[in-house]
mmCIF file of C-alpha atoms and ligand atoms in Angstrom:
data_model
loop_
_atom_site.group_PDB
_atom_site.id
_atom_site.type_symbol
_atom_site.label_atom_id
_atom_site.label_comp_id
_atom_site.label_asym_id
_atom_site.label_seq_id
_atom_site.Cartn_x
_atom_site.Cartn_y
_atom_site.Cartn_z
ATOM 1 C CA MET B 10 19.905 -4.414 -2.549
ATOM 2 C CA ILE B 11 17.404 -2.248 -0.704
ATOM 3 C CA ILE B 12 13.771 -2.269 -1.831
ATOM 4 C CA ASP B 13 11.281 0.302 -0.554
ATOM 5 C CA SER B 14 7.989 -1.574 -0.799
ATOM 6 C CA HIS B 15 5.772 1.417 -0.031
ATOM 7 C CA GLN B 16 5.953 4.543 -2.110
ATOM 8 C CA HIS B 17 3.396 6.794 -3.811
ATOM 9 C CA PHE B 18 4.035 9.133 -6.725
ATOM 10 C CA VAL B 19 2.364 12.016 -4.888
ATOM 11 C CA ARG B 20 4.012 14.801 -6.877
ATOM 12 C CA LEU B 21 2.903 13.200 -10.139
ATOM 13 C CA ALA B 22 -0.646 12.902 -8.774
ATOM 14 C CA LYS B 23 -0.591 16.599 -7.899
ATOM 15 C CA HIS B 24 0.154 17.618 -11.505
ATOM 16 C CA PRO B 25 -2.480 20.265 -12.293
ATOM 17 C CA GLU B 26 -3.618 18.356 -15.377
ATOM 18 C CA VAL B 27 -4.256 15.234 -13.278
ATOM 19 C CA GLU B 28 -6.027 16.983 -10.426
ATOM 20 C CA GLY B 29 -7.932 19.138 -12.923
ATOM 21 C CA PHE B 30 -9.105 16.075 -14.810
ATOM 22 C CA ARG B 31 -10.498 14.442 -11.671
ATOM 23 C CA ALA B 32 -12.216 17.649 -10.520
ATOM 24 C CA ALA B 33 -13.819 18.111 -13.921
ATOM 25 C CA GLN B 34 -14.773 14.454 -14.103
ATOM 26 C CA LEU B 35 -16.524 14.627 -10.730
ATOM 27 C CA ALA B 36 -18.271 17.802 -11.867
ATOM 28 C CA GLY B 37 -19.759 15.799 -14.736
ATOM 29 C CA LYS B 38 -17.686 17.371 -17.487
ATOM 30 C CA ASN B 39 -16.636 15.116 -20.308
ATOM 31 C CA LEU B 40 -12.934 15.814 -20.656
ATOM 32 C CA ASP B 41 -10.234 14.226 -22.766
ATOM 33 C CA LEU B 42 -7.572 12.413 -20.771
ATOM 34 C CA PRO B 43 -4.795 14.789 -19.701
ATOM 35 C CA LYS B 44 -1.701 14.970 -21.866
ATOM 36 C CA ILE B 45 1.392 15.070 -19.684
ATOM 37 C CA SER B 46 4.827 15.189 -21.239
ATOM 38 C CA ASP B 47 7.572 12.702 -20.425
ATOM 39 C CA ALA B 48 9.587 15.682 -19.147
ATOM 40 C CA ASP B 49 6.846 16.552 -16.647
ATOM 41 C CA VAL B 50 6.594 12.942 -15.460
ATOM 42 C CA THR B 51 10.348 12.729 -14.976
ATOM 43 C CA LYS B 52 10.513 16.113 -13.265
ATOM 44 C CA SER B 53 7.833 15.073 -10.766
ATOM 45 C CA LEU B 54 10.103 12.229 -9.652
ATOM 46 C CA GLU B 55 13.351 14.208 -9.300
ATOM 47 C CA GLN B 56 12.950 14.781 -5.580
ATOM 48 C CA VAL B 57 12.118 11.205 -4.732
ATOM 49 C CA VAL B 58 14.935 9.790 -6.855
ATOM 50 C CA SER B 59 17.391 12.134 -5.190
ATOM 51 C CA LEU B 60 16.236 11.026 -1.739
ATOM 52 C CA MET B 61 16.483 7.374 -2.786
ATOM 53 C CA VAL B 62 20.056 7.943 -3.971
ATOM 54 C CA SER B 63 21.041 9.707 -0.752
ATOM 55 C CA ARG B 64 19.505 6.920 1.342
ATOM 56 C CA ASN B 65 20.941 4.094 -0.806
ATOM 57 C CA ILE B 66 17.495 2.772 -1.681
ATOM 58 C CA ASP B 67 17.801 0.930 -4.983
ATOM 59 C CA VAL B 68 14.194 0.294 -5.998
ATOM 60 C CA ALA B 69 10.745 1.383 -4.829
ATOM 61 C CA PHE B 70 7.358 -0.207 -5.423
ATOM 62 C CA ALA B 71 5.331 2.861 -6.372
ATOM 63 C CA SER B 72 1.588 3.371 -6.489
ATOM 64 C CA PRO B 73 -0.802 6.289 -7.108
ATOM 65 C CA ARG B 74 -1.407 8.808 -4.342
ATOM 66 C CA ALA B 75 -3.559 7.021 -1.752
ATOM 67 C CA LYS B 76 -5.682 10.032 -0.766
ATOM 68 C CA ALA B 77 -6.465 10.710 -4.412
ATOM 69 C CA MET B 78 -7.797 7.201 -5.042
ATOM 70 C CA ALA B 79 -11.021 8.406 -3.335
ATOM 71 C CA THR B 80 -13.157 5.869 -5.139
ATOM 72 C CA HIS B 81 -16.143 6.614 -2.921
ATOM 73 C CA GLU B 82 -16.633 9.624 -5.186
ATOM 74 C CA GLY B 83 -17.840 9.537 -8.760
ATOM 75 C CA THR B 84 -19.495 6.651 -10.527
ATOM 76 C CA VAL B 85 -18.383 3.127 -11.347
ATOM 77 C CA GLU B 86 -17.461 4.240 -14.869
ATOM 78 C CA GLN B 87 -15.637 7.385 -13.718
ATOM 79 C CA ASN B 88 -13.595 5.463 -11.166
ATOM 80 C CA ALA B 89 -12.574 2.844 -13.705
ATOM 81 C CA ILE B 90 -11.269 5.641 -15.954
ATOM 82 C CA TRP B 91 -9.611 7.375 -12.983
ATOM 83 C CA ALA B 92 -7.839 4.187 -11.901
ATOM 84 C CA ASP B 93 -6.688 3.439 -15.436
ATOM 85 C CA LEU B 94 -5.365 6.996 -15.829
ATOM 86 C CA ASN B 95 -3.387 6.760 -12.593
ATOM 87 C CA ASN B 96 -2.063 3.310 -13.430
ATOM 88 C CA SER B 97 -0.975 4.417 -16.884
ATOM 89 C CA LEU B 98 0.946 7.328 -15.345
ATOM 90 C CA ILE B 99 2.621 5.023 -12.826
ATOM 91 C CA LEU B 100 3.613 2.638 -15.598
ATOM 92 C CA ARG B 101 5.042 5.456 -17.731
ATOM 93 C CA ALA B 102 7.045 6.762 -14.769
ATOM 94 C CA CYS B 103 8.467 3.299 -14.019
ATOM 95 C CA LYS B 104 9.518 2.891 -17.650
ATOM 96 C CA LEU B 105 10.974 6.400 -17.946
ATOM 97 C CA ILE B 106 13.377 5.755 -15.077
ATOM 98 C CA PRO B 107 14.293 2.103 -15.607
ATOM 99 C CA GLY B 108 15.609 0.058 -12.719
ATOM 100 C CA ARG B 109 14.314 2.450 -10.058
ATOM 101 C CA PHE B 110 10.642 1.582 -9.658
ATOM 102 C CA ALA B 111 8.113 -1.240 -9.978
ATOM 103 C CA PRO B 112 4.443 -0.355 -10.523
ATOM 104 C CA VAL B 113 1.707 -0.949 -7.939
ATOM 105 C CA GLY B 114 -1.809 -0.162 -9.104
ATOM 106 C CA MET B 115 -5.002 1.331 -7.788
ATOM 107 C CA LEU B 116 -8.418 -0.146 -8.478
ATOM 108 C CA GLY B 117 -11.641 1.510 -9.553
ATOM 109 C CA GLN B 118 -13.432 0.391 -6.438
ATOM 110 C CA HIS B 119 -16.818 1.918 -5.794
ATOM 111 C CA PRO B 120 -19.492 0.823 -3.345
ATOM 112 C CA SER B 121 -21.691 -0.250 -6.251
ATOM 113 C CA CYS B 122 -18.947 -1.653 -8.502
ATOM 114 C CA PRO B 123 -19.248 -5.409 -9.152
ATOM 115 C CA SER B 124 -16.018 -6.981 -7.982
ATOM 116 C CA ASP B 125 -15.578 -8.939 -11.203
ATOM 117 C CA GLN B 126 -14.927 -5.581 -12.875
ATOM 118 C CA VAL B 127 -12.263 -4.853 -10.274
ATOM 119 C CA ALA B 128 -10.823 -8.315 -10.907
ATOM 120 C CA LYS B 129 -10.623 -7.542 -14.642
ATOM 121 C CA GLN B 130 -8.676 -4.406 -13.815
ATOM 122 C CA ILE B 131 -6.195 -6.499 -11.811
ATOM 123 C CA GLU B 132 -5.832 -8.861 -14.779
ATOM 124 C CA ARG B 133 -5.298 -6.019 -17.233
ATOM 125 C CA TRP B 134 -2.632 -4.189 -15.232
ATOM 126 C CA ALA B 135 -0.880 -7.329 -14.007
ATOM 127 C CA GLY B 136 -0.544 -8.120 -17.700
ATOM 128 C CA GLU B 137 1.244 -4.771 -18.090
ATOM 129 C CA GLY B 138 3.725 -5.695 -15.360
ATOM 130 C CA PHE B 139 2.090 -4.409 -12.175
ATOM 131 C CA VAL B 140 3.412 -6.239 -9.129
ATOM 132 C CA ALA B 141 0.631 -5.540 -6.581
ATOM 133 C CA PHE B 142 -2.517 -3.470 -6.065
ATOM 134 C CA ASN B 143 -3.750 -1.131 -3.375
ATOM 135 C CA PHE B 144 -7.093 -2.362 -2.131
ATOM 136 C CA ASP B 145 -9.099 -0.057 0.138
ATOM 137 C CA PRO B 146 -10.789 -2.159 2.844
ATOM 138 C CA ASP B 147 -13.305 0.662 3.299
ATOM 139 C CA GLY B 148 -14.030 2.168 -0.109
ATOM 140 C CA THR B 149 -16.716 4.467 1.271
ATOM 141 C CA GLY B 150 -14.560 7.462 2.206
ATOM 142 C CA GLY B 151 -14.376 6.737 5.920
ATOM 143 C CA ARG B 152 -18.056 5.907 6.328
ATOM 144 C CA TRP B 153 -17.313 2.151 6.576
ATOM 145 C CA GLN B 154 -20.713 1.311 5.124
ATOM 146 C CA ASN B 155 -19.694 -1.756 3.134
ATOM 147 C CA GLN B 156 -19.807 -5.335 4.321
ATOM 148 C CA PRO B 157 -16.412 -6.581 5.615
ATOM 149 C CA PHE B 158 -14.104 -6.684 2.613
ATOM 150 C CA THR B 159 -13.282 -10.356 3.246
ATOM 151 C CA GLY B 160 -16.788 -11.459 2.197
ATOM 152 C CA LYS B 161 -17.752 -13.521 -0.831
ATOM 153 C CA HIS B 162 -18.751 -10.355 -2.719
ATOM 154 C CA ASN B 163 -15.013 -9.766 -3.205
ATOM 155 C CA TYR B 164 -14.112 -13.333 -4.166
ATOM 156 C CA PRO B 165 -13.533 -12.451 -7.847
ATOM 157 C CA VAL B 166 -10.861 -9.971 -6.685
ATOM 158 C CA PHE B 167 -9.210 -12.565 -4.462
ATOM 159 C CA GLU B 168 -9.365 -15.204 -7.218
ATOM 160 C CA ALA B 169 -7.565 -12.848 -9.601
ATOM 161 C CA ALA B 170 -4.973 -11.801 -7.012
ATOM 162 C CA GLN B 171 -4.165 -15.386 -6.065
ATOM 163 C CA ALA B 172 -4.085 -16.642 -9.654
ATOM 164 C CA LEU B 173 -1.784 -13.816 -10.748
ATOM 165 C CA ASP B 174 0.360 -14.026 -7.596
ATOM 166 C CA VAL B 175 -0.041 -10.328 -6.762
ATOM 167 C CA PRO B 176 -0.416 -9.193 -3.137
ATOM 168 C CA LEU B 177 -3.163 -6.771 -2.162
ATOM 169 C CA VAL B 178 -2.028 -3.778 -0.110
ATOM 170 C CA LEU B 179 -4.830 -2.842 2.293
ATOM 171 C CA HIS B 180 -4.462 0.919 1.965
ATOM 172 C CA GLY B 181 -7.043 3.467 3.104
ATOM 173 C CA SER B 182 -7.869 6.590 1.127
ATOM 174 C CA GLU B 183 -9.587 9.939 1.650
ATOM 175 C CA SER B 184 -11.864 10.443 4.637
ATOM 176 C CA ILE B 185 -14.999 12.569 4.394
ATOM 177 C CA ASN B 186 -15.008 12.932 8.186
ATOM 178 C CA LYS B 187 -12.872 15.802 9.462
ATOM 179 C CA ASN B 188 -12.463 13.967 12.783
ATOM 180 C CA PHE B 189 -10.444 11.366 10.907
ATOM 181 C CA PRO B 190 -7.659 13.070 8.903
ATOM 182 C CA HIS B 191 -6.525 10.613 6.249
ATOM 183 C CA THR B 192 -2.815 10.226 7.067
ATOM 184 C CA ALA B 193 -3.213 10.482 10.856
ATOM 185 C CA VAL B 194 -6.315 8.355 11.397
ATOM 186 C CA GLN B 195 -8.111 6.914 8.377
ATOM 187 C CA TYR B 196 -5.094 5.052 7.003
ATOM 188 C CA LEU B 197 -4.386 3.529 10.425
ATOM 189 C CA VAL B 198 -8.050 2.646 10.907
ATOM 190 C CA ALA B 199 -7.876 0.878 7.554
ATOM 191 C CA ASP B 200 -4.739 -1.001 8.713
ATOM 192 C CA ILE B 201 -6.327 -2.035 11.994
ATOM 193 C CA THR B 202 -9.683 -2.911 10.464
ATOM 194 C CA GLY B 203 -8.023 -4.812 7.642
ATOM 195 C CA PHE B 204 -5.943 -6.915 10.013
ATOM 196 C CA VAL B 205 -8.834 -7.669 12.379
ATOM 197 C CA GLN B 206 -11.183 -8.562 9.513
ATOM 198 C CA LEU B 207 -8.596 -11.050 8.305
ATOM 199 C CA MET B 208 -8.587 -12.591 11.797
ATOM 200 C CA MET B 209 -12.397 -12.739 11.754
ATOM 201 C CA ALA B 210 -12.694 -14.271 8.272
ATOM 202 C CA LYS B 211 -13.372 -17.951 8.813
ATOM 203 C CA ASP B 212 -12.974 -19.313 5.319
ATOM 204 C CA LEU B 213 -10.919 -16.775 3.411
ATOM 205 C CA PHE B 214 -7.525 -18.450 3.702
ATOM 206 C CA LYS B 215 -9.066 -21.913 3.392
ATOM 207 C CA ASP B 216 -10.549 -20.786 0.082
ATOM 208 C CA PHE B 217 -7.442 -18.813 -0.941
ATOM 209 C CA PRO B 218 -4.435 -20.364 0.814
ATOM 210 C CA ARG B 219 -1.913 -18.449 -1.305
ATOM 211 C CA LEU B 220 -3.599 -15.042 -1.066
ATOM 212 C CA ARG B 221 -1.314 -12.403 0.446
ATOM 213 C CA PHE B 222 -2.139 -9.068 2.064
ATOM 214 C CA LEU B 223 0.252 -6.316 3.001
ATOM 215 C CA ILE B 224 -0.865 -4.154 5.907
ATOM 216 C CA PRO B 225 1.016 -0.872 5.610
ATOM 217 C CA HIS B 226 2.244 1.524 8.308
ATOM 218 C CA GLY B 227 3.727 -1.226 10.466
ATOM 219 C CA GLY B 228 0.463 -3.141 10.516
ATOM 220 C CA GLY B 229 -1.441 -0.300 12.181
ATOM 221 C CA ALA B 230 -1.672 -1.137 15.895
ATOM 222 C CA LEU B 231 0.047 -4.509 15.505
ATOM 223 C CA PRO B 232 3.314 -3.510 17.252
ATOM 224 C CA CYS B 233 1.487 -2.582 20.465
ATOM 225 C CA GLN B 234 -1.783 -4.576 20.448
ATOM 226 C CA THR B 235 -0.849 -8.155 19.616
ATOM 227 C CA GLY B 236 -1.775 -9.174 23.181
ATOM 228 C CA ARG B 237 -5.240 -7.697 22.848
ATOM 229 C CA TRP B 238 -5.789 -9.432 19.516
ATOM 230 C CA ARG B 239 -4.513 -12.776 20.826
ATOM 231 C CA ALA B 240 -6.990 -12.449 23.683
ATOM 232 C CA ILE B 241 -10.005 -11.571 21.552
ATOM 233 C CA ALA B 242 -9.120 -14.296 19.033
ATOM 234 C CA LYS B 243 -9.312 -16.885 21.831
ATOM 235 C CA TYR B 244 -12.438 -15.299 23.271
ATOM 236 C CA ASN B 245 -14.324 -15.154 19.955
ATOM 237 C CA ASN B 246 -12.727 -18.159 18.256
ATOM 238 C CA TRP B 247 -11.163 -16.011 15.544
ATOM 239 C CA THR B 248 -7.886 -16.871 13.852
ATOM 240 C CA SER B 249 -5.017 -15.673 16.033
ATOM 241 C CA PRO B 250 -2.712 -12.931 14.770
ATOM 242 C CA ASP B 251 0.177 -15.394 15.063
ATOM 243 C CA GLU B 252 -1.561 -17.862 12.765
ATOM 244 C CA ILE B 253 -2.332 -15.473 9.911
ATOM 245 C CA LEU B 254 1.192 -14.081 10.116
ATOM 246 C CA GLY B 255 2.771 -17.525 10.460
ATOM 247 C CA ASN B 256 0.854 -18.954 7.509
ATOM 248 C CA GLY B 257 2.384 -16.376 5.182
ATOM 249 C CA ASN B 258 -0.880 -14.650 4.299
ATOM 250 C CA VAL B 259 -0.264 -11.285 5.980
ATOM 251 C CA PHE B 260 2.745 -8.980 5.936
ATOM 252 C CA VAL B 261 3.535 -5.500 7.214
ATOM 253 C CA ASP B 262 5.976 -2.751 6.258
ATOM 254 C CA THR B 263 8.327 -0.481 8.189
ATOM 255 C CA CYS B 264 6.489 2.809 7.614
ATOM 256 C CA ILE B 265 7.069 3.743 11.239
ATOM 257 C CA TYR B 266 8.824 6.968 12.088
ATOM 258 C CA ASN B 267 10.893 6.540 15.231
ATOM 259 C CA ASP B 268 13.327 4.092 16.823
ATOM 260 C CA LEU B 269 11.095 3.089 19.739
ATOM 261 C CA ASN B 270 8.122 1.990 17.661
ATOM 262 C CA MET B 271 10.312 0.371 15.014
ATOM 263 C CA GLN B 272 11.833 -1.816 17.732
ATOM 264 C CA MET B 273 8.319 -2.657 18.964
ATOM 265 C CA LEU B 274 7.472 -3.791 15.440
ATOM 266 C CA PHE B 275 10.520 -6.059 15.314
ATOM 267 C CA ASP B 276 9.618 -7.520 18.723
ATOM 268 C CA ALA B 277 5.938 -8.066 17.867
ATOM 269 C CA VAL B 278 5.982 -9.373 14.290
ATOM 270 C CA PRO B 279 8.053 -12.258 12.854
ATOM 271 C CA LEU B 280 10.887 -10.795 10.802
ATOM 272 C CA ASP B 281 9.889 -12.878 7.767
ATOM 273 C CA ASN B 282 6.643 -10.876 7.690
ATOM 274 C CA ILE B 283 8.257 -7.414 7.640
ATOM 275 C CA LEU B 284 9.142 -5.567 4.427
ATOM 276 C CA PHE B 285 11.100 -2.354 4.312
ATOM 277 C CA GLY B 286 8.967 0.678 3.411
ATOM 278 C CA SER B 287 9.221 4.418 3.913
ATOM 279 C CA GLU B 288 6.470 6.217 1.947
ATOM 280 C CA CYS B 289 9.242 8.613 0.953
ATOM 281 C CA ASP B 290 8.448 11.385 0.252
ATOM 282 C CA GLY B 291 4.695 11.407 0.336
ATOM 283 C CA ALA B 292 3.129 11.494 3.768
ATOM 284 C CA PHE B 293 5.266 14.099 5.530
ATOM 285 C CA PRO B 294 7.736 15.502 2.974
ATOM 286 C CA GLY B 295 10.752 17.187 4.497
ATOM 287 C CA VAL B 296 9.508 17.091 8.105
ATOM 288 C CA VAL B 297 12.459 16.626 10.464
ATOM 289 C CA ASN B 298 12.558 14.293 13.484
ATOM 290 C CA ASP B 299 14.178 16.193 16.378
ATOM 291 C CA GLU B 300 15.584 12.917 17.748
ATOM 292 C CA THR B 301 17.562 12.174 14.584
ATOM 293 C CA HIS B 302 17.810 15.595 12.896
ATOM 294 C CA ASP B 303 16.824 13.768 9.735
ATOM 295 C CA HIS B 304 13.515 13.397 7.906
ATOM 296 C CA TYR B 305 10.975 11.299 9.774
ATOM 297 C CA ASP B 306 10.431 9.228 6.637
ATOM 298 C CA ASN B 307 14.071 8.181 6.414
ATOM 299 C CA THR B 308 13.046 4.843 7.882
ATOM 300 C CA ARG B 309 16.348 3.297 6.821
ATOM 301 C CA ARG B 310 17.866 5.056 9.808
ATOM 302 C CA TYR B 311 15.613 3.254 12.302
ATOM 303 C CA VAL B 312 16.225 -0.155 10.721
ATOM 304 C CA ASP B 313 19.973 0.460 10.491
ATOM 305 C CA ASP B 314 20.101 1.649 14.113
ATOM 306 C CA SER B 315 18.206 -1.384 15.420
ATOM 307 C CA LYS B 316 19.887 -4.353 17.080
ATOM 308 C CA LEU B 317 18.941 -6.716 14.255
ATOM 309 C CA SER B 318 21.723 -8.769 12.690
ATOM 310 C CA ALA B 319 22.957 -7.955 9.208
ATOM 311 C CA ALA B 320 21.234 -11.090 7.898
ATOM 312 C CA ASP B 321 17.916 -10.047 9.463
ATOM 313 C CA LYS B 322 18.236 -6.557 8.010
ATOM 314 C CA ASP B 323 18.842 -8.107 4.593
ATOM 315 C CA ARG B 324 15.594 -10.043 4.930
ATOM 316 C CA ILE B 325 13.683 -6.866 5.703
ATOM 317 C CA TYR B 326 15.477 -4.772 3.090
ATOM 318 C CA ALA B 327 15.031 -7.095 0.114
ATOM 319 C CA ALA B 328 14.572 -10.845 0.528
ATOM 320 C CA ASN B 329 11.060 -10.636 1.969
ATOM 321 C CA ALA B 330 9.934 -8.188 -0.715
ATOM 322 C CA ARG B 331 11.240 -10.467 -3.467
ATOM 323 C CA ARG B 332 9.324 -13.394 -1.967
ATOM 324 C CA VAL B 333 6.050 -11.542 -1.313
ATOM 325 C CA TYR B 334 6.091 -9.635 -4.629
ATOM 326 C CA PRO B 335 7.385 -12.323 -7.042
ATOM 327 C CA ARG B 336 6.312 -10.325 -10.103
ATOM 328 C CA ALA B 337 8.732 -7.567 -9.150
ATOM 329 C CA SER B 338 11.702 -9.597 -10.407
ATOM 330 C CA ARG B 339 11.319 -8.272 -13.958
ATOM 331 C CA TRP B 340 11.734 -4.704 -12.661
ATOM 332 C CA LEU B 341 14.760 -5.406 -10.498
ATOM 333 C CA SER B 342 18.103 -4.998 -12.118
ATOM 334 C CA SER B 343 20.984 -7.192 -11.013
ATOM 335 C CA LYS B 344 22.263 -4.799 -8.346
HETATM 336 ZN ZN1 LIG E 405 0.854 4.769 1.696
#
């Protein structure tokens, strides 16, 4: 079995009714929730299902479009409604195409939102079968004005995630700063910041020993900066990158788009901490890699072409995802 642990239903999020609802909501208009037919939901997924079939990817863990989470905008109440709308669409899509997807949620984070409300949202959607949640370590649209996300102000969120056995995916969202385009910079800044804040957090994994974070996009700079982070951890008495990876609290995915950097990931990070992911086909749909003459986001190619053994590839393709996302088992057929 091959599980893609990192996918967004971008085409569904771009449905005019969905985008129109959010625009109207932010403009202060009181709109009814959009009514989208099952046929429209299914049609929005045709492309991604066809790519999954052609790449022999059995199941994907799918979440709302990351850029559109944008919970720095709006109010606490508006963002709760926005998150629930997106999660309900994800759930419908997963049910309409059974055996193909497992739902990953977004949260109505807002700089002024009490985290116990966010925790309640985790409880509600985990009860509906969600297997994980995207958690923006910034939440201020690229301004980075909040306290480090690992602080006690977020403990209700971590309590819920640990109790329900759902990992938190530290995924950035929209950036208000044009110097930091979201897919090219802000997401990677969120990866890097998320990982380093976990190294800096003194008590987090003492207080929540079973809490798990997934750092997407290959762990940000992890494949090429482990030496720097080992050094600064010793210098500042932070937890070393090897320790938080080795303790099973932090994982990364393979959303890396060439052979060279994929191999660096495999050399830098223990294989038990790496989950297959592709973001197909959200970040760069249809863009072709001149080295492979295939889409950049066909990350299966880079894993397949690596020197890893078949057993190691199996770990990355499915076994690690099953272990890190235990609630996904109900969505996985017996392929
Ligand atoms: Zn993503």
